[in-house]
Coordinates of C-alpha atoms and ligand atoms in Angstrom, one line a residue:
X7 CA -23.3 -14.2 -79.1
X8 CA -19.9 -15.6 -78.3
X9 CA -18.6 -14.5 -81.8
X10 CA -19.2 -10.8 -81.2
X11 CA -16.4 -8.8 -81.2
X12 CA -16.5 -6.8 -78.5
X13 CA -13.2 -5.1 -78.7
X14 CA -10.8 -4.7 -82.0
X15 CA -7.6 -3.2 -82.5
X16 CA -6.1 -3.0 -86.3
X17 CA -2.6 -1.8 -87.1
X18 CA -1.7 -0.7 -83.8
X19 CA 2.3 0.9 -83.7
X20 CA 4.1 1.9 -80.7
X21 CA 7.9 3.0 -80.7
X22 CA 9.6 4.4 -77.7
X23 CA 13.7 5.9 -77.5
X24 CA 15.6 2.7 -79.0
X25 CA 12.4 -0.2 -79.0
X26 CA 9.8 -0.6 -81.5
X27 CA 7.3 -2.3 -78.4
X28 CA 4.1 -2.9 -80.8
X29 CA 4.7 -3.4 -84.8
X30 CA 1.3 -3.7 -86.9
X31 CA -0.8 -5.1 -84.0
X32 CA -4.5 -7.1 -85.2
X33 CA -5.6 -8.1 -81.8
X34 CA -9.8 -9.0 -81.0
X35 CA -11.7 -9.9 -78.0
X36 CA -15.1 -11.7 -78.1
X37 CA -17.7 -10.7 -75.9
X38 CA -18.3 -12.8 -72.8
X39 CA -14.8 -15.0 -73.6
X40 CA -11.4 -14.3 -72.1
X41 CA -8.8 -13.4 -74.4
X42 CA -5.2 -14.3 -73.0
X43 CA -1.8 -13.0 -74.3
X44 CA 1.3 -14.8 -73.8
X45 CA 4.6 -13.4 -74.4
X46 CA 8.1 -13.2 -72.9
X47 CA 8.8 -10.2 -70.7
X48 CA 9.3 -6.8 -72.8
X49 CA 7.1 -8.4 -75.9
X50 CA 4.7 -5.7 -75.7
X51 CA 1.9 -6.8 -73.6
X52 CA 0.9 -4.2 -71.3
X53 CA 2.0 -1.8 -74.1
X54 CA -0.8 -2.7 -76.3
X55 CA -3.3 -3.0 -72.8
X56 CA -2.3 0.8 -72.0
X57 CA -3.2 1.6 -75.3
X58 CA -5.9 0.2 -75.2
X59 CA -6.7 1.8 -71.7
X60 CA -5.8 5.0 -73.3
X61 CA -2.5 5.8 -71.4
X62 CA -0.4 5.8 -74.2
X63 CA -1.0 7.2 -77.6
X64 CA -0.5 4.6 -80.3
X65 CA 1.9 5.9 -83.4
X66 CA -0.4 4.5 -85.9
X67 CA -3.8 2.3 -86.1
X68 CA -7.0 1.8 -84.6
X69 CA -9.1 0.5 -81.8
X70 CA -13.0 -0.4 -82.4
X71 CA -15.5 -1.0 -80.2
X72 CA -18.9 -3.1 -80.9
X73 CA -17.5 -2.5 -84.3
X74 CA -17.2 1.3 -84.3
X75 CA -14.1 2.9 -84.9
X76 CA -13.1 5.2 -81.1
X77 CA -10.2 7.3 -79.8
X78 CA -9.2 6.4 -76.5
X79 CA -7.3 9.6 -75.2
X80 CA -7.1 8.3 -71.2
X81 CA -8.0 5.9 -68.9
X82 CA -11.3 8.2 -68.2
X83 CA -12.1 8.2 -71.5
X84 CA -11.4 4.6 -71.6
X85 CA -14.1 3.6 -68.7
X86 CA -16.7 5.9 -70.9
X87 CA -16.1 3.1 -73.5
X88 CA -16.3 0.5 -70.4
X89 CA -13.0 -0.5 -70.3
X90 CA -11.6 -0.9 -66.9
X91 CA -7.8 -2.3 -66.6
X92 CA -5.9 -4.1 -62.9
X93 CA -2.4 -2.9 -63.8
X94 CA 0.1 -4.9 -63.6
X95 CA 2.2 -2.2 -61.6
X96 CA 0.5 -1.8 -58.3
X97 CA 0.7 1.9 -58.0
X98 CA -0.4 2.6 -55.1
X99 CA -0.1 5.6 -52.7
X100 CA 1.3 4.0 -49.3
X101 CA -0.8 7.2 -47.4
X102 CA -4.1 6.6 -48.7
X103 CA -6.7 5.0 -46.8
X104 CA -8.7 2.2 -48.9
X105 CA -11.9 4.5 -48.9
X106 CA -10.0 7.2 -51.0
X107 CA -8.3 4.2 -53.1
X108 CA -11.8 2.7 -53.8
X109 CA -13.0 6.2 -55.2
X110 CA -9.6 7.5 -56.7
X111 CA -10.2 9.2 -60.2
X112 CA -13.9 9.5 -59.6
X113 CA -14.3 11.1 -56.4
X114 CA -18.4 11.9 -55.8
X115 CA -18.9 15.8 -55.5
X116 CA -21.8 16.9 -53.0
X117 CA -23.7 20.2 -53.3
X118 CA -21.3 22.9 -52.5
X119 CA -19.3 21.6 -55.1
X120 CA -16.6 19.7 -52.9
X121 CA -15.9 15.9 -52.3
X122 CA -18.6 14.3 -50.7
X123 CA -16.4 12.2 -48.6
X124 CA -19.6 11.0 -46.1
X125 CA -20.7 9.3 -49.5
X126 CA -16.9 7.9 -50.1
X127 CA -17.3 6.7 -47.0
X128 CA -20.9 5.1 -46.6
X129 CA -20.2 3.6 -50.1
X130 CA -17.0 2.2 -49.0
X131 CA -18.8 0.5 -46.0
X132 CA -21.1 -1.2 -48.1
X133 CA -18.1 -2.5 -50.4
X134 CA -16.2 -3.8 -47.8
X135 CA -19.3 -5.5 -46.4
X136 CA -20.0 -6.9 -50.0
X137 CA -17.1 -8.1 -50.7
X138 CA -16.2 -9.6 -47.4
X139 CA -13.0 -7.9 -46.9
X140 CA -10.5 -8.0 -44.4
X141 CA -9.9 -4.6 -43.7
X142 CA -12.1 -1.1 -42.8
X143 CA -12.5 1.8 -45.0
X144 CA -10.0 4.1 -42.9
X145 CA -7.3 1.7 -43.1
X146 CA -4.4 3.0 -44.7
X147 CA -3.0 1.1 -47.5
X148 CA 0.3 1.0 -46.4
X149 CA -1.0 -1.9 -43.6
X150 CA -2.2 -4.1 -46.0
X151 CA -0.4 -6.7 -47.5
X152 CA 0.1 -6.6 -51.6
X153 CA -2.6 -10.0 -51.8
X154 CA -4.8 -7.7 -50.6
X155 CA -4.1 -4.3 -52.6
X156 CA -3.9 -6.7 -55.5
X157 CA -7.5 -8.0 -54.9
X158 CA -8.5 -4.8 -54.2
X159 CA -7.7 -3.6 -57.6
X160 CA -9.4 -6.6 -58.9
X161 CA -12.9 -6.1 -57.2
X162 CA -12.3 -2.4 -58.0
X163 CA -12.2 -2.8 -62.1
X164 CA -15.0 -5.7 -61.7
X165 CA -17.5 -3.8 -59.9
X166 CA -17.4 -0.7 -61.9
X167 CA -19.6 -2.4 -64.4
X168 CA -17.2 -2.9 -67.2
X169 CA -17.7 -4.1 -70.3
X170 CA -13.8 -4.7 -70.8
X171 CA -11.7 -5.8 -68.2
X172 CA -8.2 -5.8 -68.8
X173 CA -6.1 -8.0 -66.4
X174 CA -2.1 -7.4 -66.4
X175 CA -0.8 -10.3 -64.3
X176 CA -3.6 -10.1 -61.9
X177 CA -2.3 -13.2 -59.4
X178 CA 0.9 -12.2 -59.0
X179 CA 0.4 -11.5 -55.6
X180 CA -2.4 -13.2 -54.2
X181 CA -3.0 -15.9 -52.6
X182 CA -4.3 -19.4 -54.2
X183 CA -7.5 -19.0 -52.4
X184 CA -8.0 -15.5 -53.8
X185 CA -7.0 -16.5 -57.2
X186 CA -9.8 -19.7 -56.7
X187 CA -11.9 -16.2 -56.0
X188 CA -10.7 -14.5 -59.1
X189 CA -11.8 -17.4 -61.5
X190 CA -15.2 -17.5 -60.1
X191 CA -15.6 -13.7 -60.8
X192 CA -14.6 -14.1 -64.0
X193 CA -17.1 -17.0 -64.9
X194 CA -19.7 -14.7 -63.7
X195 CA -18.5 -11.8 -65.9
X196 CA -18.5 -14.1 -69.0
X197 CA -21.7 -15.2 -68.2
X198 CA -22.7 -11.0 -68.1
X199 CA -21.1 -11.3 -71.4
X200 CA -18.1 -9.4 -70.5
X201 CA -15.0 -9.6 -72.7
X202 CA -11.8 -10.0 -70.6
X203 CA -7.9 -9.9 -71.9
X204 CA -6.1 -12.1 -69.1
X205 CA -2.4 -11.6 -69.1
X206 CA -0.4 -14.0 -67.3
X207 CA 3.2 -16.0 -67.6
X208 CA 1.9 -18.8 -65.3
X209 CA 1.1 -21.0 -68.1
X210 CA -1.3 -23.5 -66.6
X211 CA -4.4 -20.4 -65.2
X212 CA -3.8 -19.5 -69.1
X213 CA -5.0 -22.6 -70.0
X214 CA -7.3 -23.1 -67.1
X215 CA -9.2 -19.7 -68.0
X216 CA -8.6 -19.0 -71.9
X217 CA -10.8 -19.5 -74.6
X218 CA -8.8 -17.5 -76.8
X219 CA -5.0 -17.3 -77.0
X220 CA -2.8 -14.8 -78.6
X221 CA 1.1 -15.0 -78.5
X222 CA 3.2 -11.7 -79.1
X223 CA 7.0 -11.6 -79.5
X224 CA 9.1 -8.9 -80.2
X225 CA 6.3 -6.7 -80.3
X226 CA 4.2 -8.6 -83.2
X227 CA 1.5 -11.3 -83.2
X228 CA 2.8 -14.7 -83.8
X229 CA -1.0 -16.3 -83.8
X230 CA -4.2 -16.3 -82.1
X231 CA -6.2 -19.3 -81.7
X232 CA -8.9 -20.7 -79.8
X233 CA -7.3 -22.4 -76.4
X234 CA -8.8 -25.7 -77.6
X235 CA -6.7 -25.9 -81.0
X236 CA -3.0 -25.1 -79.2
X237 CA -0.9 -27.2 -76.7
X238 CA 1.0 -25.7 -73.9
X239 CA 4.4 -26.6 -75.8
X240 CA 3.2 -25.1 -79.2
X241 CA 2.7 -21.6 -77.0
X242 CA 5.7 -21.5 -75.2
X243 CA 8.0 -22.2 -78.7
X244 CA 6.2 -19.6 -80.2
X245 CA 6.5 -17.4 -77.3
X246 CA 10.2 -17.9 -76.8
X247 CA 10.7 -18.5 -80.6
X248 CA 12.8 -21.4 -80.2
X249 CA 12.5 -25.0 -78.6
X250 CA 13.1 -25.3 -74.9
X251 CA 14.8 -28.2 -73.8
X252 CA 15.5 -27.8 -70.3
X253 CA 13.8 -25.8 -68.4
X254 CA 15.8 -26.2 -65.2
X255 CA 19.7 -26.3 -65.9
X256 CA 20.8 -27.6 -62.8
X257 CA 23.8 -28.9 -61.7
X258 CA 24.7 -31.2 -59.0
X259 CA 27.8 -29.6 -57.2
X260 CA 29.6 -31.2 -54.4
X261 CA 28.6 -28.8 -51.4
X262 CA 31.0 -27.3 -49.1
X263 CA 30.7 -26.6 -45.7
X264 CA 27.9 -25.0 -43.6
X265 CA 27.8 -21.8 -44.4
X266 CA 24.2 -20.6 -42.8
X267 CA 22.5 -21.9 -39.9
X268 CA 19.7 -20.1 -38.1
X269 CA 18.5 -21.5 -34.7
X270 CA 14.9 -21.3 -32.8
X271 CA 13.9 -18.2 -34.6
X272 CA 10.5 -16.8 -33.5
X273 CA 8.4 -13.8 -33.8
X274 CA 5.1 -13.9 -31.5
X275 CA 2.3 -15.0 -34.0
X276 CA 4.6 -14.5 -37.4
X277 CA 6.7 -18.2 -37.5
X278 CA 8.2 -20.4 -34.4
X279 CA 11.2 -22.6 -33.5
X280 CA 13.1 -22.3 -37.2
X281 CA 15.6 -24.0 -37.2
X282 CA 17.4 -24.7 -40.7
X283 CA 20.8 -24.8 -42.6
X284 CA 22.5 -24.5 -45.6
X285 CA 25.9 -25.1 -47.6
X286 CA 28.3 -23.5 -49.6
X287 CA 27.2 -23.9 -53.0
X288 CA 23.8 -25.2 -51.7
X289 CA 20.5 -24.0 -53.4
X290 CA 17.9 -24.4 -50.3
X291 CA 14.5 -23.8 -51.3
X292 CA 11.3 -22.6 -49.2
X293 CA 8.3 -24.4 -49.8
X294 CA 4.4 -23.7 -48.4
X295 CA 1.5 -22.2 -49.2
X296 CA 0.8 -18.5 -49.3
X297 CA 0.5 -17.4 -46.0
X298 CA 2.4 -20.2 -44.1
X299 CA 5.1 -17.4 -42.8
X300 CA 8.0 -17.8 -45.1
X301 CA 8.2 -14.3 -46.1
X302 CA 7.8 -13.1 -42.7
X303 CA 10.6 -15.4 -41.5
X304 CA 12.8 -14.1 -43.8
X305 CA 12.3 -10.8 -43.7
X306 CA 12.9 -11.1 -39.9
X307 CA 16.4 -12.6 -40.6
X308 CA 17.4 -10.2 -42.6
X309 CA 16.4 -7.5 -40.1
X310 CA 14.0 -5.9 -41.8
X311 CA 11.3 -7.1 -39.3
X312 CA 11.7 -8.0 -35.6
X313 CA 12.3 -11.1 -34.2
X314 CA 11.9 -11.8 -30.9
X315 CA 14.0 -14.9 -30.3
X316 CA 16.8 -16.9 -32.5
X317 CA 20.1 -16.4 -33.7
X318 CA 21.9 -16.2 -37.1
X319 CA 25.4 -18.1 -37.8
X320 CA 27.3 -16.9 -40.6
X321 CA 30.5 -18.9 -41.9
X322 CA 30.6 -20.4 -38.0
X323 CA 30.3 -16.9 -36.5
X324 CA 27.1 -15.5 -35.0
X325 CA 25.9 -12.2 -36.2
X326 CA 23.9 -9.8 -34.8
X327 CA 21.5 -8.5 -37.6
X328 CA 19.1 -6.0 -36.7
X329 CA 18.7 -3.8 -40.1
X330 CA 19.4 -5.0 -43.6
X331 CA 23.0 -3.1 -43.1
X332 CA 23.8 -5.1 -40.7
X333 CA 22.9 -8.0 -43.0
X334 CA 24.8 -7.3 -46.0
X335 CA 27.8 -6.4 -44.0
X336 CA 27.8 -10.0 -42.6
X337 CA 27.7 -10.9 -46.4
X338 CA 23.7 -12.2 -46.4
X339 CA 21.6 -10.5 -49.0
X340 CA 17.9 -10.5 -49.5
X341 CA 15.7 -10.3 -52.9
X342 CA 12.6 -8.7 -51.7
X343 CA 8.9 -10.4 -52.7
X344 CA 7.8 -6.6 -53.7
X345 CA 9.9 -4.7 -56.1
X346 CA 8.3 -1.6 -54.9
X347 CA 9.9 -3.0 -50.9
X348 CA 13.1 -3.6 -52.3
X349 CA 13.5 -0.2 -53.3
X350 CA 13.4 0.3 -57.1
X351 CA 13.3 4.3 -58.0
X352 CA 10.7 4.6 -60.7
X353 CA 12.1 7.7 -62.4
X354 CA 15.9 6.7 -62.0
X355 CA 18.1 4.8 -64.6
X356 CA 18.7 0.9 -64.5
X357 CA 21.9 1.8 -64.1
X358 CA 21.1 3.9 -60.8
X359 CA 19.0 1.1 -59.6
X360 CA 21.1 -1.4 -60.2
X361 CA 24.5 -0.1 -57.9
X362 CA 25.1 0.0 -54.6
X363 CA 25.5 3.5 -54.8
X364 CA 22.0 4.0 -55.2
X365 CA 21.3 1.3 -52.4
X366 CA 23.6 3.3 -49.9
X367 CA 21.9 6.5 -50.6
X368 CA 18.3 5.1 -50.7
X369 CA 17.6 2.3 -48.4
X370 CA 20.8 1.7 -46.0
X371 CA 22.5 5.0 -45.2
X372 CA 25.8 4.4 -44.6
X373 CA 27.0 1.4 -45.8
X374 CA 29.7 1.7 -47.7
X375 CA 31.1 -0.3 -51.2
X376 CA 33.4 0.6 -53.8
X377 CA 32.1 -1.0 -57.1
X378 CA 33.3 0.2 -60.4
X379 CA 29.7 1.1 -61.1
X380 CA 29.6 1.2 -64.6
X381 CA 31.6 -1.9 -65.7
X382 CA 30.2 -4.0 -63.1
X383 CA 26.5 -3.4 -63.9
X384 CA 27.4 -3.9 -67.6
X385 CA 28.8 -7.3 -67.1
X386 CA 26.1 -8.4 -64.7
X387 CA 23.2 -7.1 -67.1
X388 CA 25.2 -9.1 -69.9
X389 CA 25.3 -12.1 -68.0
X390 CA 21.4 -12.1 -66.8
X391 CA 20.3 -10.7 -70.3
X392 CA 18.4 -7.7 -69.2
X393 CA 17.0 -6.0 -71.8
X394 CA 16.8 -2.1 -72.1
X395 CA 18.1 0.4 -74.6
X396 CA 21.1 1.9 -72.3
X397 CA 21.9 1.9 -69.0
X398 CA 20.1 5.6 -68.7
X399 CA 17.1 4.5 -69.3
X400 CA 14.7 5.0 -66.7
X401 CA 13.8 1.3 -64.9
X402 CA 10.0 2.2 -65.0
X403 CA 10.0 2.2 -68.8
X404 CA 11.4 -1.7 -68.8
X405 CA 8.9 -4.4 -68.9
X406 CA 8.1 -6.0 -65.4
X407 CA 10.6 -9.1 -65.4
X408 CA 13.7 -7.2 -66.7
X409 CA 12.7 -4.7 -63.8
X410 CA 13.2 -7.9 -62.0
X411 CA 16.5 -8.2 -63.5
X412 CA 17.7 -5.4 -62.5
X413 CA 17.5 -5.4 -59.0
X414 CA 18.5 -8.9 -58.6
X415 CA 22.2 -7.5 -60.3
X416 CA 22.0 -4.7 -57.4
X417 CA 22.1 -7.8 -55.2
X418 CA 24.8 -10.3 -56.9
X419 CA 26.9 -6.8 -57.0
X420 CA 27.2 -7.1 -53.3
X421 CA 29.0 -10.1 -53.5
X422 CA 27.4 -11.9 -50.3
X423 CA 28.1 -15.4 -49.1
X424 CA 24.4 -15.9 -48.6
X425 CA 21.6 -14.5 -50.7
X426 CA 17.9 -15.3 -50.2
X427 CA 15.7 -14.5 -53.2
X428 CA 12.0 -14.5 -52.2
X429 CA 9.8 -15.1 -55.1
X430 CA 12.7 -14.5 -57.7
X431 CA 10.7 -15.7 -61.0
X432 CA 7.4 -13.9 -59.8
X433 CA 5.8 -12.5 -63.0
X434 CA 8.6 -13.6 -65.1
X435 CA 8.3 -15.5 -68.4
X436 CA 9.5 -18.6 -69.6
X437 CA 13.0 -17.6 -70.8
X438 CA 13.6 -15.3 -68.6
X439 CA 13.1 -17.5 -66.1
X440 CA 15.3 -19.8 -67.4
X441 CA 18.2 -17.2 -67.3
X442 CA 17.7 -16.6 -64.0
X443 CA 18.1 -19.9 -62.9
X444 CA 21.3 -20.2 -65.0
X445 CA 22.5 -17.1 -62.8
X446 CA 21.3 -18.9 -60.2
X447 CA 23.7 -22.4 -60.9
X448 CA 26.6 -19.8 -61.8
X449 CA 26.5 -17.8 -58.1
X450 CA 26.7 -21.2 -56.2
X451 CA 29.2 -22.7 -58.6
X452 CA 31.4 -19.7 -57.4
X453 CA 30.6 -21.5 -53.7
X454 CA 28.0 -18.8 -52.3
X455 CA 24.4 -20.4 -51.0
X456 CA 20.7 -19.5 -52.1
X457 CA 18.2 -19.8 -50.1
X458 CA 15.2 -19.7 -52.2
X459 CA 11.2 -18.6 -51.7
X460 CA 8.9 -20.0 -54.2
X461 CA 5.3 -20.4 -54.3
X462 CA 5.9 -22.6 -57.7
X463 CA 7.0 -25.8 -57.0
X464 CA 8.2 -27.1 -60.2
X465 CA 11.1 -24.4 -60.3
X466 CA 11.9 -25.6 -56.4
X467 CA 12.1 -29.1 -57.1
X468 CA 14.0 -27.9 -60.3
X469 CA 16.6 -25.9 -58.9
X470 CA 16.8 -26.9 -55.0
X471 CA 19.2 -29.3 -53.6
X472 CA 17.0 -29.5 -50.3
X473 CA 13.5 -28.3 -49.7
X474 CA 12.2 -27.0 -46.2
X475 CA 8.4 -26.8 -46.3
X476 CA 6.5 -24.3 -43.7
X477 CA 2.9 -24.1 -43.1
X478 CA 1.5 -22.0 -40.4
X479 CA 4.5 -20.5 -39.3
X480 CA 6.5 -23.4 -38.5
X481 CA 8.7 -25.6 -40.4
X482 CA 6.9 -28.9 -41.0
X483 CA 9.5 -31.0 -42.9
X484 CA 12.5 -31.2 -44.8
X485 CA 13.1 -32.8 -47.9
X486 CA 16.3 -34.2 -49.9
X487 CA 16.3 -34.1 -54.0
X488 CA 16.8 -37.6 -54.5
X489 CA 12.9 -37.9 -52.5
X490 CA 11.6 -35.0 -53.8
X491 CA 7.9 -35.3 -55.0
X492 CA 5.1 -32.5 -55.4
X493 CA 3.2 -34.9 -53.2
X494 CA 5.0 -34.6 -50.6
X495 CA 5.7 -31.3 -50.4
X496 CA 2.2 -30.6 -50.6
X497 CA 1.4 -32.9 -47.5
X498 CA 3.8 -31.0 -45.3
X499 CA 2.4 -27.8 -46.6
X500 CA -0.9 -28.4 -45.6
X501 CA 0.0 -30.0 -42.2
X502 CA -2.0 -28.5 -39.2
X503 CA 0.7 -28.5 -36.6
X504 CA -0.3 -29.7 -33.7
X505 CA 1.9 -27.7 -30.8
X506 CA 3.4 -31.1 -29.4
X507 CA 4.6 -31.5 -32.9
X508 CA 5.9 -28.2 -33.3
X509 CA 8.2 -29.3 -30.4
X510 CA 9.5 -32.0 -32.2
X511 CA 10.8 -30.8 -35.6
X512 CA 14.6 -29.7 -36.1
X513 CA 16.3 -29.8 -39.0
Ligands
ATP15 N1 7.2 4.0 -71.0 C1 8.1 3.4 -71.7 N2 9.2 4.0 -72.2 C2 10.1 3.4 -72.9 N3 10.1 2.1 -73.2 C3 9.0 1.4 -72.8 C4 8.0 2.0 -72.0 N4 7.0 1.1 -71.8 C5 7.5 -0.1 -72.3 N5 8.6 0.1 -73.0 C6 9.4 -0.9 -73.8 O1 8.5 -1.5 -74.6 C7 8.7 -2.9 -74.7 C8 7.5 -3.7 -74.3 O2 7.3 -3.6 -72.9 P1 6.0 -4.1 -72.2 O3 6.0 -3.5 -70.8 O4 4.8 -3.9 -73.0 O5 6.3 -5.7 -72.1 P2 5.4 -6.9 -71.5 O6 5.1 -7.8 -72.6 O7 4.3 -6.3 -70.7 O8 6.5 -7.5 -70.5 P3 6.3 -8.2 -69.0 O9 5.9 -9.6 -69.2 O10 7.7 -8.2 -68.5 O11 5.4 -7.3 -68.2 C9 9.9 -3.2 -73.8 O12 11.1 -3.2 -74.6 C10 9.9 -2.0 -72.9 O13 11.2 -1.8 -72.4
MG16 MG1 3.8 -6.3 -68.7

């Protein structure tokens, strides 16, 4: 049974304006296996998957299913064939309540021919119920947080009863518990027989999950093999096509004065008493487990949530931030955990969504900056190594960590003295990844400070000069590189703070 080929695809083409995304494509998926595909970020991944999910029309070749040669003209058509795909994209409609999201595409109709929404709804009851989730039907999904839209899309595709389950970067978002969730569900699903395709650029779930592994690059197939017969390093060269040495190029600057310095920050029930600092030319990371308030505390002091106690110090002066204008006039940035929150315009150019000009109009009316759009964004993009044809191209059409890319330029184009980047590498392959944290040496060798958010602690302990951890809202411990150890981190992470400790840690 395991060497059935449930799914096939032979010759598959794809060109769009100035890339050639899929060249001659043999790709197969055994029934009741999972099938992962590795590749740097615009190698043609969720290319072939949407293909394959029939949103885009291949130029040449051919998909076969149980061995018989089909046409896949949408995704409808697509879940006839059982295929069901998470997207890597959460598109979502904020407005919708998670009843309507459940049942999108395949609404039930009752008698007189309308949408039987008593049906959405008891149906939706029972799911929730199910599935244990935290949240009702009539909740809209603009309340939830993306963990759980991204689960939700995940229990969506697996309970419709598919046969192929595409996943395209399914845990980006969630949280490690879910993900423990995740590979349950898909043990079960193998076990059903169900043949999965698992995309992911966290190499060690690939290897956790895979039974199969294919690597694309530019757009071709480089090999497939059985997980058992490749080593971690073998995939990455082949995905990168070229031996990575380091993968963290730090560099140990002598750090100037204190730059940033937030005091007893609170928010009722969010995060407490935070109390940290950083240093010109400091890279201060943010440890902690999903959940543990790092986000929250951020967002707060960067106004775009409410705090109700603390203060900010910027370069020895206190600011008054209430919105992110207020922020980025007082020269402290932010790199949003959600693309979609920070503001990236689908239909619009890179170039648009790169500029402040676009910022100004879009997120912060009124504040003002002169930046020579053009020549700035072209010397940024050449510096981070985005890829996209020209600067006109519409951001949706890049792949998801030159997206990435793009709005972390909007952000160095400010100029601040402080930026914090939450979850900068999120969904963002090897090399990439590497030339973002080159970007990252080169803005605090020019003396500015980055505060980062990671959930992956290999790039924190690779990158950070000092490492606060939080868990539970509160800042547990603090930790210089010379003692930095996953252990440790780990042990603060997972503290339970007791309140009469609370009390006790400043940093
Ligand atoms: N709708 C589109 N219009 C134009 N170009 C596109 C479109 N979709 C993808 N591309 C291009 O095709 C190439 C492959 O992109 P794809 O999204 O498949 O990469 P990926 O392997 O999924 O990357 P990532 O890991 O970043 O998600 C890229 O060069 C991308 O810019
Ligand atoms: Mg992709």
């Amino acid at each position: 049974m395991a060497d059935d080929i449930k799914l096939r695809v032979e010759g598959i083409e794809k060109s769009f304006p100035g890339v050639k995304a899929l060249d001659r494509i043999n790709f197969s998926v055994r029934k009741g296996t999972v099938h992962a595909l590795c590749g740097e970020n615009g190698a043609g991944k969720s290319t072939l998957m949407k293909i394959i999910n029939g949103q885009y029309k291949p130029d040449a070749g051919q998909i076969y299913i149980d061995g018989k040669a089909v046409t896949i003209r949408n995704p409808i058509e697509a879940s006839e064939y059982g295929i069901a795909m998470i997207p890597q994209e959460l598109n979502y409609v904020p407005e919708l309540t998670v009843e309507e999201n459940l049942f999108l595409g395949k609404l039930p109709v009752n008698k007189f021919g309308g949408v039987d929404w008593k049906k959405v709804h008891n149906d939706a009851v029972k799911f929730i119920e199910e599935e244990k989730l935290p949240y009702g039907p009539k909740q809209k999904l603009k309340t939830l947080t993306v963990s759980d839209i991204q689960m939700l899309e995940i229990i969506k595709a697996v309970s419709n009863k598919a046969e192929v389950i595409i996943m395209d970067e399914p845990t980006s978002s969630i949280t490690e518990r879910e993900v423990a969730s995740l590979f349950k569900k898909i043990e079960e699903l193998k076990k059903q027989g169900v043949a999965i395709v698992y995309i992911s650029h966290k190499m060690d779930e690939v290897f956790k999950i895979a039974d199969d592994i294919t690597v694309l690059r530019d757009g071709t197939v480089v090999s497939s093999d059985r997980a058992a017969d490749i080593e971690l390093d073998t995939v990455i060269t082949r995905m990168v096509g070229r031996k990575m040495d380091s993968v963290y190029p730090k560099e140990k600057l002598e750090l100037g004065d204190k730059i940033f310095e937030v005091k007893n920050f609170s928010e009722k029930n969010m995060f407490a008493k935070i109390n940290f600092e950083a240093r010109k030319g400091e890279i201060v990371g943010f440890a902690g487990l999903v959940g543990a308030g790092r986000t929250e505390t951020m967002r707060a002091i960067f106004g775009l949530d409410h705090h109700d106690t603390g203060e900010v110090i910027i370069d020895g002066k206190k600011v008054d931030i209430k919105s992110p204008e207020d922020a980025i006039q007082n020269g402290l940035v932010m790199l949003a955990e959600s693309r979609r929150e920070d503001g990236i315009i689908p239909v619009r150019s890179v170039k648009e969504n790169a500029s402040l000009a676009n910022l100004k109009r879009f997120i912060f009316g009124g504040f003002a900056h002169k930046v020579r759009e053009k020549d700035d964004v072209t010397k940024v993009f050449q510096q981070m190594n985005v890829k996209t044809p020209t600067l006109d191209t519409p951001i949706a059409s890049l792949s998801g960590g030159n997206q990435q890319k793009v709005l972390l330029a909007r952000w160095i184009l400010c100029e601040p003295k402080v930026m914090i980047l939450d979850e900068p590498t999120r969904g963002i392959d090897v090399g990439a990844k590497f030339e973002i944290y080159k970007l990252m040496t080169d803005i605090v060798k020019q003396g500015k400070t980055i505060i980062m958010v990671s959930s992956e602690m290999p790039e924190l302990i690779g990158m950070c000069d000092r490492i606060y951890v939080m868990s539970q809202g509160y800042i547990t411990g603090c930790i210089e590189r010379e003692s930095f150890n996953q252990e440790s981190i780990m042990r603060y992470a997972m503290k339970e703070t007791k309140e009469s400790e609370r009390e006790e840690f400043v940093s």
